[in-house]
Amino acid sequence: MQPRLNPKKLLLSKWTAIQPQQKEKHFIVTQIANDSTPIDERDLVTLEAVYTRRSYRVDWHTLLDITQWQQGWH
């Protein structure tokens, strides 16, 4: 079953990478698009790795892929 997400409610949500890279397993959404965001960037969210504090911009739709992401920290 594919999870359902509301992109406007993703801010501060927690995610676990199924296959961690460089000790980065747990992430938190630190930024989402708003009405002032350019249209070509509205599907992007910023994920911050809890352990390393590195940030990544990803399309929020990738969080729906259960082979890559799990909601919450596991």
mmCIF file with all atom_site columns, C-alpha atoms in Angstrom:
data_model
loop_
_atom_site.group_PDB
_atom_site.id
_atom_site.type_symbol
_atom_site.label_atom_id
_atom_site.label_alt_id
_atom_site.label_comp_id
_atom_site.label_asym_id
_atom_site.label_entity_id
_atom_site.label_seq_id
_atom_site.pdbx_PDB_ins_code
_atom_site.Cartn_x
_atom_site.Cartn_y
_atom_site.Cartn_z
_atom_site.occupancy
_atom_site.B_iso_or_equiv
_atom_site.pdbx_formal_charge
_atom_site.auth_seq_id
_atom_site.auth_comp_id
_atom_site.auth_asym_id
_atom_site.auth_atom_id
_atom_site.pdbx_PDB_model_num
ATOM 1  C CA . MET A 1 1  ? 0.000  0.000  0.000   1.00 0.00 ? 1  MET A CA 1
ATOM 2  C CA . GLN A 1 2  ? 1.398  3.360  -1.040  1.00 0.00 ? 2  GLN A CA 1
ATOM 3  C CA . PRO A 1 3  ? 1.376  6.077  1.647   1.00 0.00 ? 3  PRO A CA 1
ATOM 4  C CA . ARG A 1 4  ? -0.656 9.233  1.101   1.00 0.00 ? 4  ARG A CA 1
ATOM 5  C CA . LEU A 1 5  ? 0.968  12.585 1.762   1.00 0.00 ? 5  LEU A CA 1
ATOM 6  C CA . ASN A 1 6  ? -0.172 16.165 1.821   1.00 0.00 ? 6  ASN A CA 1
ATOM 7  C CA . PRO A 1 7  ? 2.882  18.203 0.722   1.00 0.00 ? 7  PRO A CA 1
ATOM 8  C CA . LYS A 1 8  ? 1.751  21.210 2.770   1.00 0.00 ? 8  LYS A CA 1
ATOM 9  C CA . LYS A 1 9  ? 1.952  19.126 5.960   1.00 0.00 ? 9  LYS A CA 1
ATOM 10 C CA . LEU A 1 10 ? 5.441  17.705 5.399   1.00 0.00 ? 10 LEU A CA 1
ATOM 11 C CA . LEU A 1 11 ? 7.303  20.396 7.352   1.00 0.00 ? 11 LEU A CA 1
ATOM 12 C CA . LEU A 1 12 ? 9.150  18.843 10.319  1.00 0.00 ? 12 LEU A CA 1
ATOM 13 C CA . SER A 1 13 ? 8.035  15.334 9.368   1.00 0.00 ? 13 SER A CA 1
ATOM 14 C CA . LYS A 1 14 ? 10.537 12.534 10.045  1.00 0.00 ? 14 LYS A CA 1
ATOM 15 C CA . TRP A 1 15 ? 11.803 9.984  7.522   1.00 0.00 ? 15 TRP A CA 1
ATOM 16 C CA . THR A 1 16 ? 14.050 6.927  7.512   1.00 0.00 ? 16 THR A CA 1
ATOM 17 C CA . ALA A 1 17 ? 16.132 6.009  4.478   1.00 0.00 ? 17 ALA A CA 1
ATOM 18 C CA . ILE A 1 18 ? 15.740 2.306  3.635   1.00 0.00 ? 18 ILE A CA 1
ATOM 19 C CA . GLN A 1 19 ? 19.341 2.103  2.396   1.00 0.00 ? 19 GLN A CA 1
ATOM 20 C CA . PRO A 1 20 ? 21.405 4.622  4.411   1.00 0.00 ? 20 PRO A CA 1
ATOM 21 C CA . GLN A 1 21 ? 24.425 6.262  2.788   1.00 0.00 ? 21 GLN A CA 1
ATOM 22 C CA . GLN A 1 22 ? 27.357 7.729  4.786   1.00 0.00 ? 22 GLN A CA 1
ATOM 23 C CA . LYS A 1 23 ? 25.653 7.136  8.171   1.00 0.00 ? 23 LYS A CA 1
ATOM 24 C CA . GLU A 1 24 ? 22.658 9.172  7.018   1.00 0.00 ? 24 GLU A CA 1
ATOM 25 C CA . LYS A 1 25 ? 19.564 7.203  7.931   1.00 0.00 ? 25 LYS A CA 1
ATOM 26 C CA . HIS A 1 26 ? 17.237 9.602  9.749   1.00 0.00 ? 26 HIS A CA 1
ATOM 27 C CA . PHE A 1 27 ? 15.997 12.797 8.131   1.00 0.00 ? 27 PHE A CA 1
ATOM 28 C CA . ILE A 1 28 ? 13.663 15.659 8.933   1.00 0.00 ? 28 ILE A CA 1
ATOM 29 C CA . VAL A 1 29 ? 11.904 17.922 6.429   1.00 0.00 ? 29 VAL A CA 1
ATOM 30 C CA . THR A 1 30 ? 13.169 21.439 7.178   1.00 0.00 ? 30 THR A CA 1
ATOM 31 C CA . GLN A 1 31 ? 11.697 23.388 4.276   1.00 0.00 ? 31 GLN A CA 1
ATOM 32 C CA . ILE A 1 32 ? 8.742  23.069 1.918   1.00 0.00 ? 32 ILE A CA 1
ATOM 33 C CA . ALA A 1 33 ? 7.563  25.143 -1.036  1.00 0.00 ? 33 ALA A CA 1
ATOM 34 C CA . ASN A 1 34 ? 5.135  27.994 -0.593  1.00 0.00 ? 34 ASN A CA 1
ATOM 35 C CA . ASP A 1 35 ? 3.257  30.338 -2.920  1.00 0.00 ? 35 ASP A CA 1
ATOM 36 C CA . SER A 1 36 ? 6.341  32.532 -3.434  1.00 0.00 ? 36 SER A CA 1
ATOM 37 C CA . THR A 1 37 ? 8.444  29.548 -4.554  1.00 0.00 ? 37 THR A CA 1
ATOM 38 C CA . PRO A 1 38 ? 9.089  29.442 -8.326  1.00 0.00 ? 38 PRO A CA 1
ATOM 39 C CA . ILE A 1 39 ? 6.710  27.022 -10.051 1.00 0.00 ? 39 ILE A CA 1
ATOM 40 C CA . ASP A 1 40 ? 9.515  24.729 -11.227 1.00 0.00 ? 40 ASP A CA 1
ATOM 41 C CA . GLU A 1 41 ? 10.616 24.222 -7.588  1.00 0.00 ? 41 GLU A CA 1
ATOM 42 C CA . ARG A 1 42 ? 7.231  23.732 -5.899  1.00 0.00 ? 42 ARG A CA 1
ATOM 43 C CA . ASP A 1 43 ? 7.584  19.954 -5.667  1.00 0.00 ? 43 ASP A CA 1
ATOM 44 C CA . LEU A 1 44 ? 10.911 20.216 -3.827  1.00 0.00 ? 44 LEU A CA 1
ATOM 45 C CA . VAL A 1 45 ? 11.406 19.815 -0.098  1.00 0.00 ? 45 VAL A CA 1
ATOM 46 C CA . THR A 1 46 ? 14.605 20.087 1.915   1.00 0.00 ? 46 THR A CA 1
ATOM 47 C CA . LEU A 1 47 ? 15.602 17.032 3.930   1.00 0.00 ? 47 LEU A CA 1
ATOM 48 C CA . GLU A 1 48 ? 18.224 17.413 6.651   1.00 0.00 ? 48 GLU A CA 1
ATOM 49 C CA . ALA A 1 49 ? 20.169 14.401 7.876   1.00 0.00 ? 49 ALA A CA 1
ATOM 50 C CA . VAL A 1 50 ? 19.911 14.276 11.661  1.00 0.00 ? 50 VAL A CA 1
ATOM 51 C CA . TYR A 1 51 ? 23.388 12.817 12.200  1.00 0.00 ? 51 TYR A CA 1
ATOM 52 C CA . THR A 1 52 ? 25.458 14.888 9.738   1.00 0.00 ? 52 THR A CA 1
ATOM 53 C CA . ARG A 1 53 ? 23.199 17.963 9.343   1.00 0.00 ? 53 ARG A CA 1
ATOM 54 C CA . ARG A 1 54 ? 23.671 17.817 5.561   1.00 0.00 ? 54 ARG A CA 1
ATOM 55 C CA . SER A 1 55 ? 20.713 19.081 3.542   1.00 0.00 ? 55 SER A CA 1
ATOM 56 C CA . TYR A 1 56 ? 19.295 17.673 0.334   1.00 0.00 ? 56 TYR A CA 1
ATOM 57 C CA . ARG A 1 57 ? 16.570 19.023 -1.928  1.00 0.00 ? 57 ARG A CA 1
ATOM 58 C CA . VAL A 1 58 ? 14.332 16.279 -3.259  1.00 0.00 ? 58 VAL A CA 1
ATOM 59 C CA . ASP A 1 59 ? 10.997 16.018 -4.987  1.00 0.00 ? 59 ASP A CA 1
ATOM 60 C CA . TRP A 1 60 ? 8.480  15.205 -2.250  1.00 0.00 ? 60 TRP A CA 1
ATOM 61 C CA . HIS A 1 61 ? 6.964  12.510 -4.471  1.00 0.00 ? 61 HIS A CA 1
ATOM 62 C CA . THR A 1 62 ? 10.097 10.376 -3.894  1.00 0.00 ? 62 THR A CA 1
ATOM 63 C CA . LEU A 1 63 ? 9.020  10.047 -0.245  1.00 0.00 ? 63 LEU A CA 1
ATOM 64 C CA . LEU A 1 64 ? 6.091  7.955  -1.486  1.00 0.00 ? 64 LEU A CA 1
ATOM 65 C CA . ASP A 1 65 ? 8.496  5.255  -2.709  1.00 0.00 ? 65 ASP A CA 1
ATOM 66 C CA . ILE A 1 66 ? 8.457  2.627  0.049   1.00 0.00 ? 66 ILE A CA 1
ATOM 67 C CA . THR A 1 67 ? 11.590 1.027  -1.401  1.00 0.00 ? 67 THR A CA 1
ATOM 68 C CA . GLN A 1 68 ? 13.504 4.238  -0.550  1.00 0.00 ? 68 GLN A CA 1
ATOM 69 C CA . TRP A 1 69 ? 11.721 5.874  2.385   1.00 0.00 ? 69 TRP A CA 1
ATOM 70 C CA . GLN A 1 70 ? 9.746  5.003  5.486   1.00 0.00 ? 70 GLN A CA 1
ATOM 71 C CA . GLN A 1 71 ? 7.783  7.642  7.378   1.00 0.00 ? 71 GLN A CA 1
ATOM 72 C CA . GLY A 1 72 ? 8.979  8.167  10.946  1.00 0.00 ? 72 GLY A CA 1
ATOM 73 C CA . TRP A 1 73 ? 12.284 7.106  12.492  1.00 0.00 ? 73 TRP A CA 1
ATOM 74 C CA . HIS A 1 74 ? 12.854 3.370  12.603  1.00 0.00 ? 74 HIS A CA 1
#
